[in-house]
Short mmCIF file of N, CA and C in Angstrom, two decimals:
data_model
loop_
_atom_site.label_atom_id
_atom_site.label_comp_id
_atom_site.label_asym_id
_atom_site.label_seq_id
_atom_site.Cartn_x
_atom_site.Cartn_y
_atom_site.Cartn_z
N ASP A 25 113.55 91.20 77.62
CA ASP A 25 113.19 91.15 76.21
C ASP A 25 114.01 92.21 75.47
N VAL A 26 114.97 91.77 74.68
CA VAL A 26 115.88 92.67 73.99
C VAL A 26 115.14 93.58 73.01
N ASP A 27 114.18 93.04 72.27
CA ASP A 27 113.45 93.86 71.29
C ASP A 27 112.66 94.98 71.96
N ALA A 28 112.01 94.68 73.07
CA ALA A 28 111.25 95.71 73.79
C ALA A 28 112.19 96.78 74.33
N PHE A 29 113.33 96.37 74.89
CA PHE A 29 114.31 97.33 75.38
C PHE A 29 114.80 98.21 74.24
N HIS A 30 115.11 97.59 73.12
CA HIS A 30 115.62 98.33 71.96
C HIS A 30 114.61 99.37 71.48
N ALA A 31 113.35 98.97 71.36
CA ALA A 31 112.31 99.89 70.88
C ALA A 31 112.12 101.06 71.83
N PHE A 32 112.22 100.81 73.12
CA PHE A 32 112.02 101.87 74.10
C PHE A 32 113.24 102.77 74.25
N ALA A 33 114.44 102.19 74.25
CA ALA A 33 115.63 102.91 74.70
C ALA A 33 116.47 103.54 73.60
N LEU A 34 116.24 103.22 72.33
CA LEU A 34 117.09 103.72 71.25
C LEU A 34 117.17 105.24 71.28
N GLY A 35 118.38 105.77 71.39
CA GLY A 35 118.61 107.20 71.39
C GLY A 35 118.37 107.88 72.73
N ARG A 36 118.16 107.12 73.77
CA ARG A 36 117.86 107.70 75.09
C ARG A 36 119.05 107.58 76.04
N GLN A 37 119.09 108.53 76.97
CA GLN A 37 120.12 108.50 78.00
C GLN A 37 119.60 107.79 79.25
N PHE A 38 120.54 107.31 80.05
CA PHE A 38 120.21 106.62 81.29
C PHE A 38 120.73 107.43 82.48
N LEU A 39 119.82 107.78 83.36
CA LEU A 39 120.16 108.55 84.55
C LEU A 39 119.83 107.74 85.79
N PRO A 40 120.56 107.92 86.87
CA PRO A 40 121.73 108.78 86.99
C PRO A 40 122.87 108.29 86.09
N ALA A 41 123.81 109.18 85.84
CA ALA A 41 124.89 108.93 84.88
C ALA A 41 125.87 107.88 85.41
N SER A 42 125.57 106.61 85.13
CA SER A 42 126.48 105.54 85.54
C SER A 42 126.18 104.29 84.73
N LYS A 43 127.17 103.41 84.64
CA LYS A 43 126.97 102.13 83.97
C LYS A 43 125.94 101.29 84.73
N ASN A 44 125.88 101.45 86.04
CA ASN A 44 124.92 100.72 86.85
C ASN A 44 123.48 101.01 86.41
N SER A 45 123.17 102.25 86.05
CA SER A 45 121.82 102.60 85.58
C SER A 45 121.45 101.80 84.35
N VAL A 46 122.39 101.66 83.43
CA VAL A 46 122.14 100.90 82.20
C VAL A 46 121.98 99.42 82.52
N MET A 47 122.89 98.89 83.31
CA MET A 47 122.86 97.46 83.61
C MET A 47 121.57 97.06 84.33
N GLN A 48 121.09 97.91 85.22
CA GLN A 48 119.83 97.60 85.90
C GLN A 48 118.66 97.69 84.93
N ALA A 49 118.70 98.62 83.98
CA ALA A 49 117.63 98.72 82.98
C ALA A 49 117.61 97.49 82.07
N LEU A 50 118.77 96.90 81.82
CA LEU A 50 118.85 95.71 80.99
C LEU A 50 118.37 94.45 81.70
N CYS A 51 118.37 94.47 83.02
CA CYS A 51 117.99 93.30 83.83
C CYS A 51 116.48 93.09 83.82
N PRO A 52 116.05 91.84 83.81
CA PRO A 52 114.61 91.57 83.95
C PRO A 52 114.10 92.09 85.30
N SER A 53 112.85 92.44 85.33
CA SER A 53 112.23 92.95 86.55
C SER A 53 112.43 91.96 87.70
N GLY A 54 112.78 92.49 88.86
CA GLY A 54 112.97 91.65 90.03
C GLY A 54 114.37 91.10 90.18
N HIS A 55 115.26 91.38 89.24
CA HIS A 55 116.64 90.89 89.31
C HIS A 55 117.59 92.07 89.46
N THR A 56 118.78 91.79 89.93
CA THR A 56 119.82 92.80 90.06
C THR A 56 121.02 92.36 89.24
N ALA A 57 121.54 93.28 88.45
CA ALA A 57 122.70 92.96 87.60
C ALA A 57 123.96 92.86 88.46
N ALA A 58 124.72 91.80 88.23
CA ALA A 58 126.03 91.63 88.86
C ALA A 58 127.07 91.79 87.76
N PHE A 59 127.93 92.78 87.89
CA PHE A 59 128.90 93.04 86.83
C PHE A 59 130.10 93.76 87.42
N LYS A 60 131.19 93.76 86.65
CA LYS A 60 132.39 94.49 87.04
C LYS A 60 132.41 95.80 86.27
N ASP A 61 132.37 96.90 87.01
CA ASP A 61 132.22 98.22 86.41
C ASP A 61 133.36 98.57 85.46
N ARG A 62 134.55 98.04 85.69
CA ARG A 62 135.69 98.42 84.85
C ARG A 62 135.67 97.70 83.50
N PHE A 63 134.84 96.69 83.33
CA PHE A 63 134.75 95.98 82.06
C PHE A 63 133.83 96.74 81.11
N ASN A 64 134.15 96.70 79.83
CA ASN A 64 133.34 97.41 78.83
C ASN A 64 132.45 96.50 78.01
N LEU A 65 132.72 95.21 78.02
CA LEU A 65 131.91 94.25 77.27
C LEU A 65 131.27 93.29 78.26
N HIS A 66 129.95 93.16 78.16
CA HIS A 66 129.21 92.31 79.11
C HIS A 66 128.34 91.33 78.34
N MET A 67 128.35 90.08 78.78
CA MET A 67 127.53 89.04 78.15
C MET A 67 126.26 88.83 78.97
N TRP A 68 125.16 88.68 78.24
CA TRP A 68 123.87 88.33 78.81
C TRP A 68 123.47 87.00 78.18
N SER A 69 122.42 86.40 78.65
CA SER A 69 122.00 85.12 78.07
C SER A 69 121.49 85.29 76.64
N ASN A 70 120.96 86.47 76.29
CA ASN A 70 120.37 86.67 74.97
C ASN A 70 120.94 87.87 74.22
N ALA A 71 122.02 88.46 74.70
CA ALA A 71 122.61 89.63 74.04
C ALA A 71 123.97 89.92 74.68
N MET A 72 124.64 90.92 74.12
CA MET A 72 125.87 91.45 74.70
C MET A 72 125.75 92.97 74.71
N SER A 73 126.45 93.61 75.62
CA SER A 73 126.44 95.07 75.66
C SER A 73 127.88 95.58 75.68
N LEU A 74 128.12 96.64 74.92
CA LEU A 74 129.44 97.26 74.82
C LEU A 74 129.31 98.71 75.26
N PHE A 75 130.20 99.13 76.16
CA PHE A 75 130.19 100.48 76.70
C PHE A 75 131.43 101.22 76.22
N LEU A 76 131.24 102.39 75.63
CA LEU A 76 132.34 103.24 75.20
C LEU A 76 132.26 104.56 75.94
N SER A 77 133.39 105.02 76.43
CA SER A 77 133.47 106.31 77.10
C SER A 77 134.63 107.08 76.48
N ALA A 78 134.59 108.38 76.65
CA ALA A 78 135.68 109.20 76.13
C ALA A 78 136.00 110.30 77.13
N GLU A 79 137.24 110.72 77.13
CA GLU A 79 137.66 111.81 78.00
C GLU A 79 137.21 113.15 77.46
N SER A 80 137.03 113.24 76.14
CA SER A 80 136.64 114.51 75.53
C SER A 80 135.78 114.24 74.31
N ALA A 81 135.09 115.28 73.87
CA ALA A 81 134.28 115.17 72.67
C ALA A 81 135.16 114.86 71.47
N LYS A 82 136.38 115.36 71.46
CA LYS A 82 137.31 115.10 70.36
C LYS A 82 137.60 113.60 70.23
N ASP A 83 137.74 112.90 71.37
CA ASP A 83 137.98 111.45 71.34
C ASP A 83 136.85 110.73 70.61
N LEU A 84 135.61 111.08 70.93
CA LEU A 84 134.47 110.44 70.29
C LEU A 84 134.38 110.81 68.82
N ASP A 85 134.69 112.06 68.50
CA ASP A 85 134.64 112.50 67.10
C ASP A 85 135.64 111.72 66.26
N GLN A 86 136.80 111.39 66.83
CA GLN A 86 137.80 110.61 66.10
C GLN A 86 137.44 109.14 66.05
N LEU A 87 136.67 108.66 67.00
CA LEU A 87 136.29 107.25 67.06
C LEU A 87 135.22 106.89 66.04
N LEU A 88 134.18 107.70 65.95
CA LEU A 88 133.02 107.40 65.10
C LEU A 88 133.28 107.88 63.68
N ARG A 89 133.22 106.98 62.72
CA ARG A 89 133.44 107.31 61.31
C ARG A 89 132.13 107.20 60.55
N GLU A 90 131.94 108.09 59.59
CA GLU A 90 130.71 108.06 58.80
C GLU A 90 131.04 107.87 57.33
N ALA A 91 130.12 107.21 56.62
CA ALA A 91 130.23 107.01 55.17
C ALA A 91 128.81 106.97 54.62
N TRP A 92 128.69 107.20 53.33
CA TRP A 92 127.39 107.11 52.66
C TRP A 92 127.46 105.97 51.66
N LEU A 93 126.51 105.06 51.75
CA LEU A 93 126.39 103.94 50.82
C LEU A 93 124.97 103.91 50.30
N ASP A 94 124.81 104.01 48.99
CA ASP A 94 123.48 103.97 48.38
C ASP A 94 122.54 104.95 49.06
N ASP A 95 122.98 106.18 49.25
CA ASP A 95 122.18 107.25 49.85
C ASP A 95 121.76 106.99 51.29
N GLU A 96 122.42 106.11 51.98
CA GLU A 96 122.17 105.88 53.40
C GLU A 96 123.44 106.16 54.18
N ARG A 97 123.28 106.86 55.29
CA ARG A 97 124.41 107.16 56.15
C ARG A 97 124.78 105.90 56.92
N CYS A 98 126.08 105.66 57.05
CA CYS A 98 126.59 104.52 57.82
C CYS A 98 127.59 105.04 58.84
N VAL A 99 127.58 104.47 60.01
CA VAL A 99 128.53 104.82 61.06
C VAL A 99 129.27 103.55 61.47
N PHE A 100 130.58 103.65 61.57
CA PHE A 100 131.38 102.49 61.96
C PHE A 100 132.55 102.96 62.81
N PHE A 101 133.17 102.02 63.51
CA PHE A 101 134.29 102.36 64.38
C PHE A 101 135.10 101.12 64.69
N ARG A 102 136.29 101.36 65.22
CA ARG A 102 137.17 100.29 65.69
C ARG A 102 137.14 100.25 67.21
N TRP A 103 137.17 99.05 67.74
CA TRP A 103 137.19 98.86 69.19
C TRP A 103 138.31 97.88 69.52
N SER A 104 139.15 98.24 70.47
CA SER A 104 140.28 97.39 70.87
C SER A 104 139.89 96.48 72.01
N ARG A 105 140.11 95.20 71.79
CA ARG A 105 139.87 94.20 72.83
C ARG A 105 140.81 94.46 74.00
N THR A 106 140.26 94.39 75.20
CA THR A 106 141.07 94.57 76.40
C THR A 106 141.30 93.22 77.06
N GLY A 107 142.15 93.19 78.06
CA GLY A 107 142.51 91.94 78.72
C GLY A 107 141.35 91.23 79.40
N ASP A 108 140.29 91.96 79.72
CA ASP A 108 139.15 91.34 80.41
C ASP A 108 138.20 90.63 79.45
N VAL A 109 138.43 90.72 78.15
CA VAL A 109 137.57 90.06 77.16
C VAL A 109 138.05 88.62 76.99
N THR A 110 137.19 87.69 77.35
CA THR A 110 137.55 86.27 77.32
C THR A 110 137.38 85.69 75.92
N ASP A 111 137.93 84.50 75.71
CA ASP A 111 137.77 83.82 74.43
C ASP A 111 136.30 83.54 74.14
N GLU A 112 135.52 83.23 75.16
CA GLU A 112 134.09 83.00 74.97
C GLU A 112 133.39 84.27 74.46
N MET A 113 133.79 85.42 74.97
CA MET A 113 133.22 86.68 74.49
C MET A 113 133.58 86.91 73.03
N VAL A 114 134.83 86.64 72.68
CA VAL A 114 135.27 86.82 71.30
C VAL A 114 134.47 85.93 70.36
N GLU A 115 134.26 84.68 70.75
CA GLU A 115 133.45 83.77 69.92
C GLU A 115 132.04 84.33 69.71
N ARG A 116 131.46 84.90 70.75
CA ARG A 116 130.12 85.48 70.61
C ARG A 116 130.15 86.73 69.74
N LEU A 117 131.23 87.49 69.77
CA LEU A 117 131.34 88.65 68.89
C LEU A 117 131.32 88.23 67.42
N PHE A 118 131.95 87.10 67.11
CA PHE A 118 131.97 86.61 65.74
C PHE A 118 130.57 86.22 65.27
N GLU A 119 129.67 85.94 66.19
CA GLU A 119 128.35 85.43 65.85
C GLU A 119 127.26 86.50 65.82
N ILE A 120 127.60 87.77 66.06
CA ILE A 120 126.57 88.80 66.01
C ILE A 120 126.20 89.08 64.55
N GLU A 121 125.14 89.82 64.37
CA GLU A 121 124.70 90.18 63.02
C GLU A 121 125.85 90.86 62.28
N LYS A 122 125.92 90.62 60.99
CA LYS A 122 127.00 91.19 60.18
C LYS A 122 126.62 92.58 59.69
N GLY A 123 127.62 93.44 59.57
CA GLY A 123 127.43 94.76 59.00
C GLY A 123 127.56 94.70 57.49
N ASP A 124 127.45 95.83 56.84
CA ASP A 124 127.57 95.93 55.39
C ASP A 124 129.03 95.69 54.98
N GLU A 125 129.26 94.66 54.19
CA GLU A 125 130.63 94.27 53.82
C GLU A 125 131.38 95.37 53.08
N ARG A 126 130.67 96.32 52.47
CA ARG A 126 131.35 97.40 51.76
C ARG A 126 132.07 98.35 52.71
N LEU A 127 131.76 98.28 54.01
CA LEU A 127 132.43 99.12 55.01
C LEU A 127 133.67 98.47 55.59
N ARG A 128 133.89 97.21 55.27
CA ARG A 128 135.05 96.51 55.82
C ARG A 128 136.34 97.21 55.44
N ILE A 129 137.29 97.15 56.34
CA ILE A 129 138.60 97.73 56.09
C ILE A 129 139.48 96.61 55.56
N ASP A 130 140.28 96.90 54.54
CA ASP A 130 141.02 95.86 53.82
C ASP A 130 141.89 94.96 54.70
N ASP A 131 142.43 95.49 55.79
CA ASP A 131 143.32 94.67 56.60
C ASP A 131 142.58 93.86 57.67
N ASN A 132 141.26 93.78 57.57
CA ASN A 132 140.46 93.00 58.52
C ASN A 132 140.35 91.55 58.10
N TYR A 133 140.31 90.68 59.08
CA TYR A 133 139.91 89.29 58.85
C TYR A 133 138.39 89.27 58.88
N TYR A 134 137.80 88.54 58.00
CA TYR A 134 136.34 88.48 57.98
C TYR A 134 135.96 87.06 57.60
N ASP A 135 135.96 86.20 58.57
CA ASP A 135 135.61 84.80 58.35
C ASP A 135 134.38 84.50 59.18
N PRO A 136 133.22 84.97 58.72
CA PRO A 136 132.03 84.74 59.54
C PRO A 136 131.72 83.26 59.66
N PRO A 137 131.41 82.80 60.87
CA PRO A 137 131.06 81.40 61.04
C PRO A 137 129.70 81.11 60.43
N ILE A 138 129.44 79.85 60.20
CA ILE A 138 128.13 79.45 59.70
C ILE A 138 127.13 79.68 60.82
N PRO A 139 126.07 80.48 60.57
CA PRO A 139 125.12 80.79 61.64
C PRO A 139 124.47 79.54 62.20
N VAL A 140 124.39 79.48 63.52
CA VAL A 140 123.78 78.35 64.21
C VAL A 140 122.31 78.65 64.52
N GLY A 141 121.93 79.87 64.51
CA GLY A 141 120.57 80.31 64.81
C GLY A 141 120.49 81.80 64.58
N THR A 142 119.55 82.43 65.22
CA THR A 142 119.41 83.87 65.11
C THR A 142 120.56 84.55 65.85
N PRO A 143 121.27 85.47 65.18
CA PRO A 143 122.37 86.15 65.86
C PRO A 143 121.86 86.95 67.06
N GLN A 144 122.61 86.92 68.14
CA GLN A 144 122.25 87.73 69.30
C GLN A 144 122.81 89.13 69.12
N PRO A 145 122.08 90.15 69.56
CA PRO A 145 122.54 91.52 69.33
C PRO A 145 123.69 91.92 70.25
N LEU A 146 124.51 92.81 69.73
CA LEU A 146 125.52 93.51 70.51
C LEU A 146 125.03 94.95 70.59
N MET A 147 124.71 95.42 71.78
CA MET A 147 124.11 96.74 71.98
C MET A 147 125.19 97.73 72.42
N LEU A 148 125.20 98.91 71.79
CA LEU A 148 126.21 99.92 72.07
C LEU A 148 125.66 101.03 72.97
N PHE A 149 126.41 101.31 74.04
CA PHE A 149 126.10 102.42 74.94
C PHE A 149 127.32 103.34 74.93
N VAL A 150 127.10 104.61 74.60
CA VAL A 150 128.19 105.58 74.53
C VAL A 150 127.97 106.63 75.61
N GLN A 151 129.04 106.92 76.33
CA GLN A 151 129.00 107.95 77.36
C GLN A 151 129.72 109.17 76.83
N PHE A 152 128.99 110.27 76.68
CA PHE A 152 129.68 111.47 76.26
C PHE A 152 130.41 112.04 77.47
N PRO A 153 131.41 112.90 77.26
CA PRO A 153 132.27 113.34 78.35
C PRO A 153 131.49 113.84 79.56
N GLN A 154 131.75 113.24 80.71
CA GLN A 154 131.17 113.60 81.99
C GLN A 154 129.65 113.50 82.02
N GLY A 155 129.07 112.71 81.14
CA GLY A 155 127.62 112.62 81.09
C GLY A 155 127.12 111.20 81.22
N PRO A 156 125.84 111.00 80.98
CA PRO A 156 125.25 109.67 81.07
C PRO A 156 125.54 108.83 79.83
N PHE A 157 125.26 107.54 79.93
CA PHE A 157 125.34 106.66 78.77
C PHE A 157 124.08 106.83 77.93
N ILE A 158 124.25 106.75 76.62
CA ILE A 158 123.13 106.82 75.68
C ILE A 158 123.14 105.52 74.88
N TYR A 159 121.95 104.91 74.74
CA TYR A 159 121.85 103.68 73.94
C TYR A 159 121.81 104.08 72.47
N CYS A 160 122.83 103.66 71.72
CA CYS A 160 122.97 104.04 70.32
C CYS A 160 122.51 102.95 69.36
N GLY A 161 122.12 101.79 69.85
CA GLY A 161 121.58 100.75 68.98
C GLY A 161 122.46 99.52 68.89
N ARG A 162 122.10 98.67 67.93
CA ARG A 162 122.79 97.39 67.73
C ARG A 162 123.98 97.57 66.79
N LEU A 163 124.95 96.68 66.98
CA LEU A 163 126.16 96.72 66.16
C LEU A 163 126.22 95.54 65.22
N GLY A 164 126.82 95.75 64.04
CA GLY A 164 127.08 94.70 63.08
C GLY A 164 128.58 94.47 62.98
N TYR A 165 128.98 93.22 62.86
CA TYR A 165 130.39 92.83 62.79
C TYR A 165 130.94 93.13 61.40
N LEU A 166 132.07 93.85 61.36
CA LEU A 166 132.74 94.16 60.09
C LEU A 166 134.09 93.48 59.96
N GLY A 167 134.52 92.76 60.98
CA GLY A 167 135.80 92.07 60.91
C GLY A 167 136.66 92.39 62.11
N HIS A 168 137.84 91.79 62.11
CA HIS A 168 138.80 92.03 63.19
C HIS A 168 140.21 91.94 62.64
N MET A 169 141.15 92.46 63.39
CA MET A 169 142.55 92.42 63.01
C MET A 169 143.30 91.52 63.99
N SER A 170 144.47 91.10 63.61
CA SER A 170 145.23 90.16 64.43
C SER A 170 145.62 90.74 65.79
N ASN A 171 145.64 92.05 65.93
CA ASN A 171 146.04 92.67 67.19
C ASN A 171 144.88 92.85 68.17
N GLY A 172 143.74 92.23 67.91
CA GLY A 172 142.61 92.31 68.83
C GLY A 172 141.69 93.49 68.62
N VAL A 173 141.83 94.17 67.50
CA VAL A 173 140.95 95.29 67.18
C VAL A 173 139.79 94.77 66.34
N PHE A 174 138.57 95.11 66.77
CA PHE A 174 137.36 94.72 66.05
C PHE A 174 136.77 95.94 65.37
N CYS A 175 136.08 95.71 64.26
CA CYS A 175 135.39 96.78 63.56
C CYS A 175 133.90 96.48 63.56
N PHE A 176 133.11 97.51 63.88
CA PHE A 176 131.67 97.36 63.97
C PHE A 176 130.97 98.48 63.23
N GLN A 177 129.77 98.18 62.76
CA GLN A 177 128.88 99.17 62.15
C GLN A 177 127.69 99.37 63.07
N LEU A 178 127.30 100.62 63.26
CA LEU A 178 126.10 100.93 64.02
C LEU A 178 124.91 100.73 63.08
N LEU A 179 124.05 99.75 63.39
CA LEU A 179 123.00 99.32 62.45
C LEU A 179 121.73 100.16 62.48
N ASP A 180 121.49 100.93 63.52
CA ASP A 180 120.19 101.57 63.69
C ASP A 180 120.16 103.06 63.40
N ILE A 181 121.18 103.63 62.79
CA ILE A 181 121.18 105.08 62.65
C ILE A 181 120.14 105.60 61.67
N ASN A 182 119.63 104.76 60.79
CA ASN A 182 118.60 105.20 59.85
C ASN A 182 117.19 104.84 60.32
N SER A 183 117.07 104.40 61.57
CA SER A 183 115.77 104.08 62.16
C SER A 183 114.96 105.36 62.35
N THR A 184 113.64 105.24 62.26
CA THR A 184 112.79 106.40 62.50
C THR A 184 112.83 106.82 63.97
N CYS A 185 113.35 105.98 64.83
CA CYS A 185 113.44 106.29 66.27
C CYS A 185 114.77 106.94 66.63
N MET A 186 115.71 106.99 65.70
CA MET A 186 117.04 107.49 66.00
C MET A 186 117.28 108.77 65.21
N TYR A 187 117.69 109.80 65.89
CA TYR A 187 118.03 111.06 65.25
C TYR A 187 119.54 111.20 65.32
N TRP A 188 120.24 110.51 64.41
CA TRP A 188 121.68 110.38 64.49
C TRP A 188 122.39 111.72 64.47
N ALA A 189 121.98 112.66 63.63
CA ALA A 189 122.69 113.93 63.55
C ALA A 189 122.67 114.65 64.90
N GLN A 190 121.53 114.66 65.56
CA GLN A 190 121.45 115.29 66.88
C GLN A 190 122.27 114.53 67.91
N LEU A 191 122.17 113.22 67.88
CA LEU A 191 122.91 112.41 68.84
C LEU A 191 124.41 112.57 68.63
N ARG A 192 124.85 112.56 67.40
CA ARG A 192 126.28 112.75 67.13
C ARG A 192 126.75 114.11 67.63
N ASN A 193 125.93 115.14 67.44
CA ASN A 193 126.31 116.47 67.94
C ASN A 193 126.49 116.45 69.45
N ILE A 194 125.58 115.78 70.15
CA ILE A 194 125.71 115.69 71.60
C ILE A 194 126.98 114.93 71.98
N LEU A 195 127.22 113.82 71.32
CA LEU A 195 128.36 112.98 71.67
C LEU A 195 129.70 113.60 71.33
N THR A 196 129.76 114.38 70.26
CA THR A 196 131.07 114.82 69.77
C THR A 196 131.36 116.31 69.93
N TYR A 197 130.36 117.11 70.17
CA TYR A 197 130.63 118.55 70.20
C TYR A 197 130.32 119.22 71.53
N TRP A 198 129.65 118.55 72.41
CA TRP A 198 129.34 119.15 73.70
C TRP A 198 130.29 118.60 74.74
N ASP A 199 130.99 119.48 75.42
CA ASP A 199 131.86 119.04 76.50
C ASP A 199 131.18 119.16 77.86
N ASN A 200 129.92 119.58 77.86
CA ASN A 200 129.16 119.66 79.11
C ASN A 200 128.05 118.63 79.06
N PRO A 201 127.70 118.02 80.19
CA PRO A 201 126.64 117.02 80.19
C PRO A 201 125.29 117.63 79.84
N VAL A 202 124.47 116.85 79.19
CA VAL A 202 123.11 117.25 78.83
C VAL A 202 122.19 116.71 79.91
N HIS A 203 121.30 117.52 80.39
CA HIS A 203 120.41 117.08 81.46
C HIS A 203 119.08 116.58 80.94
N SER A 204 118.74 116.89 79.71
CA SER A 204 117.49 116.40 79.15
C SER A 204 117.67 116.21 77.65
N VAL A 205 117.29 115.05 77.16
CA VAL A 205 117.40 114.79 75.73
C VAL A 205 116.05 114.32 75.19
N ASP A 206 114.98 114.97 75.63
CA ASP A 206 113.65 114.58 75.18
C ASP A 206 113.52 114.64 73.67
N PHE A 207 114.32 115.49 73.02
CA PHE A 207 114.23 115.66 71.58
C PHE A 207 114.94 114.56 70.80
N LEU A 208 115.68 113.69 71.46
CA LEU A 208 116.49 112.70 70.75
C LEU A 208 115.70 111.55 70.17
N GLY A 209 115.03 110.82 70.99
CA GLY A 209 114.40 109.61 70.51
C GLY A 209 113.02 109.43 71.12
N TYR A 210 112.16 108.81 70.39
CA TYR A 210 110.81 108.55 70.84
C TYR A 210 110.54 107.07 70.67
N PRO A 211 109.72 106.47 71.52
CA PRO A 211 109.45 105.05 71.37
C PRO A 211 108.87 104.73 69.99
N CYS A 212 109.33 103.66 69.40
CA CYS A 212 108.79 103.23 68.11
C CYS A 212 107.42 102.63 68.32
N SER A 213 106.57 102.80 67.33
CA SER A 213 105.24 102.17 67.44
C SER A 213 105.19 100.91 66.62
#
């Protein structure tokens, strides 16, 4: 259940520090996730997951961009499609929830398809340098460029369950792994 996972996991780290920890948490009880660890985009029957890692805090600081729109903080970034991303995955990326069009970058293509049903979420997991993955929330589609670069908006940073300023500090300014992030996120009621 994606909604239950989202409510529980937003802003939380997954230990031990590995993609396997996240993938097993995403799996229904009694099942084992089968995946290729070197891939960053994974398709599920009811969602997709995107994993971002960085060699240093500086890499993440340069990746995540912030803007203010109507007194709300917005976070967005560019992600480059790799060779392991199939055409089927790209089609599903076009069908995720849309981000705020005011954040679109002028050189992006933005031809959203006619929705066929409820958009499936794209969930973002970020690994800070040498640490565990943290679930940062759902992404909204902002467009893509002809060279395979996609633009996404992080949709949940203004949630009462997400403490974006603290999370950003952990992701971008600490070069040492954090062993406890109890202060980051609490389950939504």
